Coordinates of C-alpha atoms in Angstrom, one line a residue:
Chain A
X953 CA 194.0 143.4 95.6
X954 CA 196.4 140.6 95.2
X955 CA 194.5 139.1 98.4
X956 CA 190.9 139.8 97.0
X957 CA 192.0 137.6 93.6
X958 CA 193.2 135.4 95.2
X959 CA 190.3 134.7 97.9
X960 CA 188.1 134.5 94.1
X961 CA 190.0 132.0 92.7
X962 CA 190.4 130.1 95.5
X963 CA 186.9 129.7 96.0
X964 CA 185.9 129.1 92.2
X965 CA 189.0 126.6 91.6
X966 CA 190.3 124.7 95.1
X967 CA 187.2 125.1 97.4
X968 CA 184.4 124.5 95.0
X969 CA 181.1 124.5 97.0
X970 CA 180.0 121.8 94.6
X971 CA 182.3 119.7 94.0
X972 CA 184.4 119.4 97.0
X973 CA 182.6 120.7 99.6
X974 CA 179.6 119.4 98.1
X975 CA 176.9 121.7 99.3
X976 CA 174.2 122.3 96.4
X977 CA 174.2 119.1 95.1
X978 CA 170.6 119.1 94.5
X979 CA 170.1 122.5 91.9
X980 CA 173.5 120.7 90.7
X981 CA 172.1 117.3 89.8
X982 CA 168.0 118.8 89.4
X983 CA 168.9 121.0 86.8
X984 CA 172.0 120.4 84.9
X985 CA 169.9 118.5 82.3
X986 CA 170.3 121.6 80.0
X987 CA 173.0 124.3 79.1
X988 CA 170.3 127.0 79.1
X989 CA 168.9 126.1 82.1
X990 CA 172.4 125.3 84.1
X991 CA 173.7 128.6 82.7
X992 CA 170.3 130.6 84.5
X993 CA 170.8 128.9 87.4
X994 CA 174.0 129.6 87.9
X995 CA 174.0 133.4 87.5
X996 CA 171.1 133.2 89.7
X997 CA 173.1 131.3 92.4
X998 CA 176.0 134.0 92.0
X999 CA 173.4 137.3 92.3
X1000 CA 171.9 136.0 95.5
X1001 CA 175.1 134.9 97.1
X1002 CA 176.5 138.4 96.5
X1003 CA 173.3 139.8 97.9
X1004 CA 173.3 137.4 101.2
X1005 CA 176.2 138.1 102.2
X1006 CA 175.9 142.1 101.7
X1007 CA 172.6 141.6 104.1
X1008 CA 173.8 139.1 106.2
X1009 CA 177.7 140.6 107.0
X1010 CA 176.5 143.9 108.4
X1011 CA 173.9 142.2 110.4
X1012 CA 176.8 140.0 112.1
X1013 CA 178.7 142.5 112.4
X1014 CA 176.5 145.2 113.9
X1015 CA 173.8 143.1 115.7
X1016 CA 175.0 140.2 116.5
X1017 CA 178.2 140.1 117.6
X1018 CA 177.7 143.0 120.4
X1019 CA 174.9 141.2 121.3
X1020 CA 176.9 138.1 121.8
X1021 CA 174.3 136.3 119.8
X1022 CA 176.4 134.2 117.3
X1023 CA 174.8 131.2 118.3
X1024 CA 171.6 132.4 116.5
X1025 CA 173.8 133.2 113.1
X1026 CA 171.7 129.9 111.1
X1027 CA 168.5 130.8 111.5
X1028 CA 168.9 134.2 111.9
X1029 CA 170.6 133.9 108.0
X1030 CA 168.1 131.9 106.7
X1031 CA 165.3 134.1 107.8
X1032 CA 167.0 136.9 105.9
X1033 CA 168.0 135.1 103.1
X1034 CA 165.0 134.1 102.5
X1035 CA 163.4 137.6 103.2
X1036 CA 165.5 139.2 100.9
X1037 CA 165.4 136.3 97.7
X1038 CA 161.2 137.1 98.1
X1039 CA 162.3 140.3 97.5
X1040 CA 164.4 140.4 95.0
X1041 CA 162.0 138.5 93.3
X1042 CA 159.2 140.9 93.5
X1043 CA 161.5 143.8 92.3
X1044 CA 162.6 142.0 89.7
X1045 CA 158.8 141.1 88.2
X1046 CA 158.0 144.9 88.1
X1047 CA 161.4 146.2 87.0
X1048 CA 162.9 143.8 84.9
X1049 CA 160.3 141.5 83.7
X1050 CA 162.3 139.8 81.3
X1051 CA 165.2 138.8 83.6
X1052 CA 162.4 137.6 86.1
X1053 CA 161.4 135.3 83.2
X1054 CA 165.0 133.5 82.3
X1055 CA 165.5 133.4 86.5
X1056 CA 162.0 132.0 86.8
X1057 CA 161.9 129.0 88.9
X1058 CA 165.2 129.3 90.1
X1059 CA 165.0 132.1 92.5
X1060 CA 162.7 130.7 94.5
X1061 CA 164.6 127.5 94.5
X1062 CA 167.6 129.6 95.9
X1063 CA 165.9 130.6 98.7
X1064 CA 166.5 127.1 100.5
X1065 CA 170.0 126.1 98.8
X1066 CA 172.6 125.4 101.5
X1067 CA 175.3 126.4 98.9
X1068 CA 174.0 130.0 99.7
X1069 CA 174.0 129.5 103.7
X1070 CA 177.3 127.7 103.7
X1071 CA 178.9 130.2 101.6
X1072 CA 177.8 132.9 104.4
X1073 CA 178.5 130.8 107.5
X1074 CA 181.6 130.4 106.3
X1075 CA 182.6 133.7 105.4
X1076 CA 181.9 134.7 108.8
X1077 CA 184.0 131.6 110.6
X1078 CA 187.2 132.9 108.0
X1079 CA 187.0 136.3 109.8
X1080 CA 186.6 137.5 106.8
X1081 CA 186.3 141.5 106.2
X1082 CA 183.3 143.3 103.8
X1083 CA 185.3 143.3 100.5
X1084 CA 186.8 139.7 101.2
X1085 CA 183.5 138.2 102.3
X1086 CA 181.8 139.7 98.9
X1087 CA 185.0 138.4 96.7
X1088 CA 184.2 135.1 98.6
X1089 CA 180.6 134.9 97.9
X1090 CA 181.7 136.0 94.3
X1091 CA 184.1 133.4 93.3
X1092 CA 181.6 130.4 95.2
X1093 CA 179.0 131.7 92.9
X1094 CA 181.5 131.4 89.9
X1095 CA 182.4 128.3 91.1
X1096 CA 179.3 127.1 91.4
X1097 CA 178.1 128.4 88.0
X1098 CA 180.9 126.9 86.6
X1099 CA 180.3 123.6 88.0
X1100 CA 176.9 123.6 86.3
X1101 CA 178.1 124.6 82.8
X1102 CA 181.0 121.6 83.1
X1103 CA 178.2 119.1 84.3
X1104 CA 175.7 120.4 81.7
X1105 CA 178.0 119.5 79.2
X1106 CA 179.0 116.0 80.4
X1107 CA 175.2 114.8 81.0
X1108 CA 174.6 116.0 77.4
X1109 CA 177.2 113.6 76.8
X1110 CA 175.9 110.8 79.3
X1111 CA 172.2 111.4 77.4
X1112 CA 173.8 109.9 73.9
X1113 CA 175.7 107.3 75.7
X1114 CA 174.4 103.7 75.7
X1115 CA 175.3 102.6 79.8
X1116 CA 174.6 99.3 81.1
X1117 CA 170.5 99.1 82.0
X1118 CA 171.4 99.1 85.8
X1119 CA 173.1 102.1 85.9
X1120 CA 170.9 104.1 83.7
X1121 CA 169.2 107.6 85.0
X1122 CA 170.7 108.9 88.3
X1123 CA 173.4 106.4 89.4
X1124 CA 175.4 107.3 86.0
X1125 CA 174.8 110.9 87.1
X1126 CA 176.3 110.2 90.7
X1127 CA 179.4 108.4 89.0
X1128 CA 180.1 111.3 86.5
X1129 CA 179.3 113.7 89.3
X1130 CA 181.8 111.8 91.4
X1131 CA 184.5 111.7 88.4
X1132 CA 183.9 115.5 87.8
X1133 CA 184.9 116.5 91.9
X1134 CA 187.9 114.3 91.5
X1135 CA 189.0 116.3 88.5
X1136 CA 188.9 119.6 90.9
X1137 CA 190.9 118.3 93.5
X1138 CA 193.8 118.5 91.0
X1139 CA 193.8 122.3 91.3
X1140 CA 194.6 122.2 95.2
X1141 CA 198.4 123.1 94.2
X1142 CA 197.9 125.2 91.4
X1143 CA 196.2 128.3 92.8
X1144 CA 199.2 128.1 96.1
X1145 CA 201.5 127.9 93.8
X1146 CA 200.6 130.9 91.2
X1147 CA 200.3 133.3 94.4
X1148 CA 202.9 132.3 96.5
Chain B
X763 CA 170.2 134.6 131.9
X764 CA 167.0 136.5 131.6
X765 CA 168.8 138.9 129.7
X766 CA 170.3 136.5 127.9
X767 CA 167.1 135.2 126.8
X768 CA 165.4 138.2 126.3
X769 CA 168.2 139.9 124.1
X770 CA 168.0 136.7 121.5
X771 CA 164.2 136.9 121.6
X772 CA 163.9 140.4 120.5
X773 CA 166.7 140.9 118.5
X774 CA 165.2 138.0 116.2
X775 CA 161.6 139.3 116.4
X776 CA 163.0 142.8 115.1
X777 CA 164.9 141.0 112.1
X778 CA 161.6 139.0 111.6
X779 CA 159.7 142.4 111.5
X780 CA 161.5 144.5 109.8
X781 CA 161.8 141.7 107.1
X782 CA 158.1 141.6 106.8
X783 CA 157.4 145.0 107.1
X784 CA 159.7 145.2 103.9
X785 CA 157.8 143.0 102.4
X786 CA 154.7 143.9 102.8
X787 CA 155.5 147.0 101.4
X788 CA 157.0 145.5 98.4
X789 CA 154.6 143.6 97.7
X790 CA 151.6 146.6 98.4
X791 CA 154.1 149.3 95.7
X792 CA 155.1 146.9 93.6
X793 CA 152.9 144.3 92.9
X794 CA 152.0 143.1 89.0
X795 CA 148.3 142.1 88.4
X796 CA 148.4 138.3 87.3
X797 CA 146.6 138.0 83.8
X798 CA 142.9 137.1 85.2
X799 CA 141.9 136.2 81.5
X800 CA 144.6 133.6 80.9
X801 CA 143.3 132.0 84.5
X802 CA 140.2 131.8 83.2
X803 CA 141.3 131.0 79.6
X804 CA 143.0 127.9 80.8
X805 CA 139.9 126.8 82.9
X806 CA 138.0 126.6 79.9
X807 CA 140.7 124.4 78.3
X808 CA 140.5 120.4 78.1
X809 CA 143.9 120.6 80.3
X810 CA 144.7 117.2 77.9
X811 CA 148.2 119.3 76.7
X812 CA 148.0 117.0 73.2
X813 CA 149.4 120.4 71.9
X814 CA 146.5 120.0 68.5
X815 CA 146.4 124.0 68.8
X816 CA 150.0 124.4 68.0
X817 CA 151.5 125.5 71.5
X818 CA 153.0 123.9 73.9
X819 CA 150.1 123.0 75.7
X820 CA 146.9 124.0 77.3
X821 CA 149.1 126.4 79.2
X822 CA 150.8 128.1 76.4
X823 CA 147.7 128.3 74.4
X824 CA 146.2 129.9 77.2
X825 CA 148.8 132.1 78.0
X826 CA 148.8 133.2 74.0
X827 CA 145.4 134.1 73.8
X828 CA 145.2 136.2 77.1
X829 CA 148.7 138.1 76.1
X830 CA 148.7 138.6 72.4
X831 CA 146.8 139.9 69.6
X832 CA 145.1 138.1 67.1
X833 CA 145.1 134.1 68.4
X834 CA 142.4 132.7 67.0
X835 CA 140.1 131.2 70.0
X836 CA 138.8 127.6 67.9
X837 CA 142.3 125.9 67.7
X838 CA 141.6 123.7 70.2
X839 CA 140.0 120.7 68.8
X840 CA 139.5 118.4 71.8
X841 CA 137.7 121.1 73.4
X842 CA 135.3 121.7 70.8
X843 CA 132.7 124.3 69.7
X844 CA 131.9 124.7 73.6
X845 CA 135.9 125.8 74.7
X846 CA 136.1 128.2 71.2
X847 CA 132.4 129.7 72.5
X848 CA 133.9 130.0 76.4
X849 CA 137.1 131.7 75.3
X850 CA 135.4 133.8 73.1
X851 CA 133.2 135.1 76.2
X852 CA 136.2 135.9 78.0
X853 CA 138.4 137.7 75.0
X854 CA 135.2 139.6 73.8
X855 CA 135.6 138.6 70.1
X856 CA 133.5 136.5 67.6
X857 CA 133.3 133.1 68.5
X858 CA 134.7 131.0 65.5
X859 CA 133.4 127.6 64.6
X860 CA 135.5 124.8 65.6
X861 CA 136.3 122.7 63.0
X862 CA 136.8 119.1 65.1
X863 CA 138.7 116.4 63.1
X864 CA 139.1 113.1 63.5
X865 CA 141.2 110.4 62.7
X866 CA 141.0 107.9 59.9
X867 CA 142.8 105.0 59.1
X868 CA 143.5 104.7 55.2
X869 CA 144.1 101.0 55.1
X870 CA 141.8 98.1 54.8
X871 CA 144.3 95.7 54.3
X872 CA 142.9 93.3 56.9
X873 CA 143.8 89.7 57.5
X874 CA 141.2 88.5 55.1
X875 CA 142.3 90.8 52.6
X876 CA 146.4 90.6 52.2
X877 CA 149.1 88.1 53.9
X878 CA 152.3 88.4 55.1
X879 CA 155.6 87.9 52.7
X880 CA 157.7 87.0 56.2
X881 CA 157.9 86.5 59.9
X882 CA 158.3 89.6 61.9
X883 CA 160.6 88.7 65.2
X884 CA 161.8 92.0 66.2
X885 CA 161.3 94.6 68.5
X886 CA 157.6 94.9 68.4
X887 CA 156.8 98.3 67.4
X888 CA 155.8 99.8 63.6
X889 CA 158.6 101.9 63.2
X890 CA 161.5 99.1 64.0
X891 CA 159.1 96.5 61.6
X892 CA 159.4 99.1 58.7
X893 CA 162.8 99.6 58.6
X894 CA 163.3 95.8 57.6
X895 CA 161.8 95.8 53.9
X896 CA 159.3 97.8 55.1
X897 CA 157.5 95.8 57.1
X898 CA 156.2 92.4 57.1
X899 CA 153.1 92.4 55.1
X900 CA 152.8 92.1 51.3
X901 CA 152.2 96.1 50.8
X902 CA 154.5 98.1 52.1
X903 CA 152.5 101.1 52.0
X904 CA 149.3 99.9 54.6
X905 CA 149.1 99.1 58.5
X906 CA 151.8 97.4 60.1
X907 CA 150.1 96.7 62.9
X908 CA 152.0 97.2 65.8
X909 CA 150.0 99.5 67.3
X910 CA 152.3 103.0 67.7
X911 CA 149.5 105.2 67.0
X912 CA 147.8 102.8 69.7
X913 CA 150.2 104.1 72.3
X914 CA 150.5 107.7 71.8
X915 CA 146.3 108.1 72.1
X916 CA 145.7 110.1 75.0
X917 CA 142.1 108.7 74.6
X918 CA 142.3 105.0 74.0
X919 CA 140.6 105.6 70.6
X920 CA 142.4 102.7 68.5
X921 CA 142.9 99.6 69.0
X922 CA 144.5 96.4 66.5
X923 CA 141.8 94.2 65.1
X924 CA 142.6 91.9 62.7
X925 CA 145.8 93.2 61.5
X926 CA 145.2 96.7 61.2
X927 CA 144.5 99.7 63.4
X928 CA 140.4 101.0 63.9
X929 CA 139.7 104.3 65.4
X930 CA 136.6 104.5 67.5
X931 CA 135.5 108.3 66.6
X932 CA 133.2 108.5 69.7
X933 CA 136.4 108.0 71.4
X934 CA 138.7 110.2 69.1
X935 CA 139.8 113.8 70.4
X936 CA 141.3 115.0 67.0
X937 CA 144.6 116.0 68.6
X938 CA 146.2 114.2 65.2
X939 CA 149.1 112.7 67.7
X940 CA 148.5 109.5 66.0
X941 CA 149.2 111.2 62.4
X942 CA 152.1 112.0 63.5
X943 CA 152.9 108.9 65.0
X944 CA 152.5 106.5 62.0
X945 CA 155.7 105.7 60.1
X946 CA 153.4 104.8 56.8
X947 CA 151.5 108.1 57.3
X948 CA 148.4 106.5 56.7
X949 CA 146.3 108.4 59.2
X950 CA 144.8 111.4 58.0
X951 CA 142.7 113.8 60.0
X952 CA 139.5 114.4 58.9
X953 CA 136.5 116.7 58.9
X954 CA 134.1 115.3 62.1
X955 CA 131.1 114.2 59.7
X956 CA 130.2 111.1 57.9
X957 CA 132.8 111.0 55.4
X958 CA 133.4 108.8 52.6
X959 CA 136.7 107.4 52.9
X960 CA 139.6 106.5 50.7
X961 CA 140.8 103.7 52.8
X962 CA 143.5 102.6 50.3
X963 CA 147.5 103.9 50.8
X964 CA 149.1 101.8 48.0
X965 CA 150.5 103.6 45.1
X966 CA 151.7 100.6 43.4
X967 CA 149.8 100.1 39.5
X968 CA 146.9 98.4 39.7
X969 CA 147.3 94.8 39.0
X970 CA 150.3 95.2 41.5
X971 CA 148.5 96.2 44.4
X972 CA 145.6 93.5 43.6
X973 CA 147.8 90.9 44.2
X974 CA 149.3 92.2 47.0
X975 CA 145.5 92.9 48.6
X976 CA 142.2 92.4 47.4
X977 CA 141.0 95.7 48.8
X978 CA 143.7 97.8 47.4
X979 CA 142.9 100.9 45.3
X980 CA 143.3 99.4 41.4
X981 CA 143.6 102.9 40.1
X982 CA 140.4 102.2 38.1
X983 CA 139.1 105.9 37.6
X984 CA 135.7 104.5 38.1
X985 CA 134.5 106.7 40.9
X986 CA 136.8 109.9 39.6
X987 CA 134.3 110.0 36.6
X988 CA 131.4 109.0 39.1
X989 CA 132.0 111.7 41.1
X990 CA 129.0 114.2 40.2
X991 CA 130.9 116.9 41.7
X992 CA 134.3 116.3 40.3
X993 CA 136.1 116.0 43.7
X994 CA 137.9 112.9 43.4
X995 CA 141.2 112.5 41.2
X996 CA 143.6 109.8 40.7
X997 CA 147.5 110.1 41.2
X998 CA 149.7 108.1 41.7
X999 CA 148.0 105.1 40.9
X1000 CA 145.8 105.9 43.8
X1001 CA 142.2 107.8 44.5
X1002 CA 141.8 111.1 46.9
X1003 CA 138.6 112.8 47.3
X1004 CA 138.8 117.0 47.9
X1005 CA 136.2 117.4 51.2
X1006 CA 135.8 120.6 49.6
X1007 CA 134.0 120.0 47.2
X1008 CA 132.7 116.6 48.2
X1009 CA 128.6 116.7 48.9
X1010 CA 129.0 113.0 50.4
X1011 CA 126.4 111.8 48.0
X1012 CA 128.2 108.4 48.5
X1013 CA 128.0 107.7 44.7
X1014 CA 131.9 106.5 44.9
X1015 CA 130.9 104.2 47.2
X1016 CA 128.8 102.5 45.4
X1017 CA 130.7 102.3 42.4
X1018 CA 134.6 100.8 43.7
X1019 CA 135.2 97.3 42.7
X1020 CA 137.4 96.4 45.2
X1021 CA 135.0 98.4 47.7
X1022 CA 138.1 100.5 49.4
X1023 CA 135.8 104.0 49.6
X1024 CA 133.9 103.1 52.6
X1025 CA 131.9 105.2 54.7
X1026 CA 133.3 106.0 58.4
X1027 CA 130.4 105.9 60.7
X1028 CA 130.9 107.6 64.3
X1029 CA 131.1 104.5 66.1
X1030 CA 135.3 104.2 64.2
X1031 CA 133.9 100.8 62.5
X1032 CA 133.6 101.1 58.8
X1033 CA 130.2 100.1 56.8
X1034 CA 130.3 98.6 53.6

C-alpha cells in the first residue's frame, strides 16, 4: 500500500509528465487558456491513461513478451490506444451523453498525446506490476491535471498583465511555463524524504 | 528469421483486427443518429456568425432550432424572408415574416453643420476620443467620427464622410453590431423600409444645441403637432417618432426648421 502511494505521488509531485519530463506540452500550452476547459482536459487525460495502460499491460504481458516482440511495444501501443480512445468515445455518446459533451474535443485530441504513450512505455521499462502500473498511470494523470489547473490560473494572470510588445502571446507562455517546471523541481526531496 | 518475421507480422495484424472488429461493432450497436435537421438548418443559414438571432452563431442557432421546442425560425436578419421560409420547410411549422432592420445613423452633425471645440491627438478610435470631454466636437452627444462602428461591419456598409458615419443600406445586413459598437449610441436599428428619420441625438435645450449645430433638433414641437397620426413626441429636448404608428406620410419632413427628419433612402445617403 505504502508502495502504491508512494508510486502516486511520485508521479504527480517529482516526475511530472509536464513539467519535468515535459511530454504533453501541446494540450498543456493549447488549452490552458481556461479553468473550465483545463479542468476537462485534465480528467480526460487521467481516464484514458488509466484505461491505456489496463489495455496495453496485459497485452505486454501476455503477447508480447512470449513472443519476444518488445521491439514492436510503440506502435503496437499507439494502435491500441488509439483503438480504444475511438471507443471510449462512442460509448460514451450513447451512454453518457452529457459527459461526452464537457470531454468533447478533448478525447479525440488524447488519442495522439505522447503524455499517454510515455506514461505506458514507461510503466513497462520500471517493471512495473498491474496495480503499480495503474497507480502510475493514476498519479501522471493527476499530475498532469494538476499541471493544467496551476497553469490555467497563471495565464489568467498573464492575460491581465501588461508585458513588453515583444514578448506578448506565446513567448510569455513559454517563460511562465518554464518558471512553473522550475517550481516542481523543488519537490524532488520532499516526497524521498516523507517515505523514507 | 522467417519466424521472426512472421510472428511480428501476425501478431500485429490480429491486434489490428480485433481492434477493428471491436469497432465496427461499436459503432454498428451503438451508434447515435446525427441531427439531419440542424445539418440542413445550418445550410440554409448566412454562415456570417454576426450572432443578430441571439446565439452564439449560425451554429448555435442552428443547433437550437433542430433540438428544441419553440425557436422561432425568422430571427435571422441577414438571412432574410428567404432563410425564415427555408427553415420553416425543414421544421414543418409556419413560416414567420422576417422583420429585416437596418441601421441608421441619428446624427447629421456634418462638417458644414458643427465645428470642433479642440484638437483630437489621441489614439484614434471613438471610444478613447469620448472619454476626453467627450469627444472633440462641439456636441457631445453626435458622431465622433472615428469610425468604430466602421470596423466591426462584417459588410463594409459605413464608411466616414465628412465627419460623420453613412450607412449604405444596400450594403447593410442588420446584424445591429454596429449599435452595439457606438459609444454615443447613436445607431438605431430600423424597420427595412423608407423611414423618416430623426437624425438628431442632442438633448441639450434648444438654443443650446443650435449653437452647437445648425442641424440639431431645437425641441420645436413643430412636427409632434404635425404628425397626423400622433406618433412623434418630444423628450428630452429631443423628437422620436413611434414606427408603429408612423404611416410615413413624410409630413414631419416637411415641416422641421433645422431639416434633421430626413428620409433614409436604400442607397444609406439621406435626401433632403
Amino acid at each position: 500500500m505504502k508502495e502504491l502511494a508512494y508510486i502516486i505521488f511520485t508521479s504527480i509531485l517529482v516526475n511530472n509528465y509536464v513539467l519535468t519530463k515535459f511530454l504533453g506540452i501541446c494540450p498543456f500550452l493549447g488549452v490552458s487558456k481556461k479553468l473550465g476547459q483545463a479542468t476537462g482536459m485534465g480528467i480526460a487525460v487521467t481516464f484514458v491513461m488509466l484505461l491505456a495502460n489496463s489495455a496495453t499491460w496485459p497485452i505486454n504481458n501476455f503477447i508480447l513478451v512470449p513472443f519476444e516482440l518488445e521491439y514492436l511495444q510503440t506502435i503496437v501501443f499507439i494502435l491500441v490506444i488509439a483503438a480504444l480512445v475511438q471507443l471510449v468515445e462512442i460509448i460514451l455518446k450513447k451512454y453518457i451523453p452529457a459527459l461526452h459533451a464537457s470531454l468533447g474535443i478533448y478525447l479525440p485530441l488524447i488519442t495522439t498525446n505522447c503524455a499517454v504513450l510515455g506514461v505506458v512505455k514507461n510503466n513497462i521499462s520500471d517493471g512495473y506490476g498491474f496495480l503499480e502500473s495503474s497507480a502510475s498511470a493514476l498519479g501522471c494523470g493527476l499530475g498532469f491535471l494538476l499541471a493544467m489547473v496551476l497553469f490555467a490560473g497563471v495565464r489568467e494572470r498573464i492575460e491581465t498583465s501588461n508585458p513588453p510588445k515583444s514578448f506578448q502571446g506565446v513567448p510569455i507562455t513559454l517563460v511562465s511555463a518554464a518558471i512553473v517546471s522550475l517550481s516542481f523541481y523543488g519537490f524532488a526531496g520532499v516526497i524521498d524524504s516523507l517515505f523514507a | 528469421m522467417l519466424e521472426a518475421i512472421l510472428s511480428a507480422v501476425i501478431s500485429v495484424t490480429a491486434i489490428g483486427i480485433i481492434c477493428a472488429v471491436m469497432l465496427v461493432v461499436a459503432a454498428k450497436f451503438m451508434s447515435v443518429p446525427e441531427n439531419e435537421k440542424v445539418k440542413k438548418i445550418r445550410e440554409c443559414l448566412p454562415g456570417a456568425n454576426c450572432g443578430a438571432c441571439g446565439y452564439t452563431g449560425c451554429d448555435g442557432y442552428a443547433k437550437a432550432l433542430g433540438e428544441e421546442e419553440g425557436v422561432k425560425t425568422n430571427l435571422c436578419i441577414p438571412g432574410g424572408d428567404k432563410t425564415s421560409k427555408d427553415i420553416s420547410d425543414i421544421l414543418g411549422v409556419e413560416f414567420e415574416d422576417t422583420i429585416e432592420q437596418v441601421a441608421t445613423v441619428r446624427c447629421c452633425g456634418d462638417c458644414n453643420a458643427t465645428s470642433k471645440k479642440a484638437e483630437y491627438k489621441g489614439v484614434q478610435s471613438c471610444k478613447a476620443a469620448r472619454m476626453i470631454f467627450g469627444g472633440e466636437n462641439l456636441c457631445t452627444f453626435g458622431c465622433l467620427g472615428y469610425g468604430d462602428c466602421a470596423a466591426v461591419c462584417p459588410n463594409d456598409a459605413i464608411c466616414i464622410e465628412n465627419g460623420i458615419a453613412h450607412i449604405d443600406t444596400r450594403k447593410c445586413i442588420g446584424c445591429g453590431l454596429c449599435a452595439k459598437a457606438c459609444p454615443n449610441s447613436i445607431i438605431h436599428m430600423m424597420p427595412d423600409v423608407k423611414r423618416n428619420v430623426i437624425t438628431c441625438s442632442n438633448k441639450e435645450k434648444g438654443a443650446l444645441a443650435k449653437q452647437k449645430c445648425k442641424n440639431a433638433c431645437i425641441a420645436c414641437r413643430k412636427c409632434e403637432k404635425t404628425c397626423p397620426s400622433g406618433a412623434i413626441t418630444v423628450k428630452d429636448n429631443l423628437a422620436s417618432i413611434d414606427y408603429d404608428k408612423c404611416t410615413n406620410c413624410g409630413a414631419c419632413d416637411d415641416v422641421c426648421p433645422v431639416g434633421c427628419i430626413r428620409e433614409a433612402d436604400h442607397s444609406g445617403a439621406f435626401k433632403n
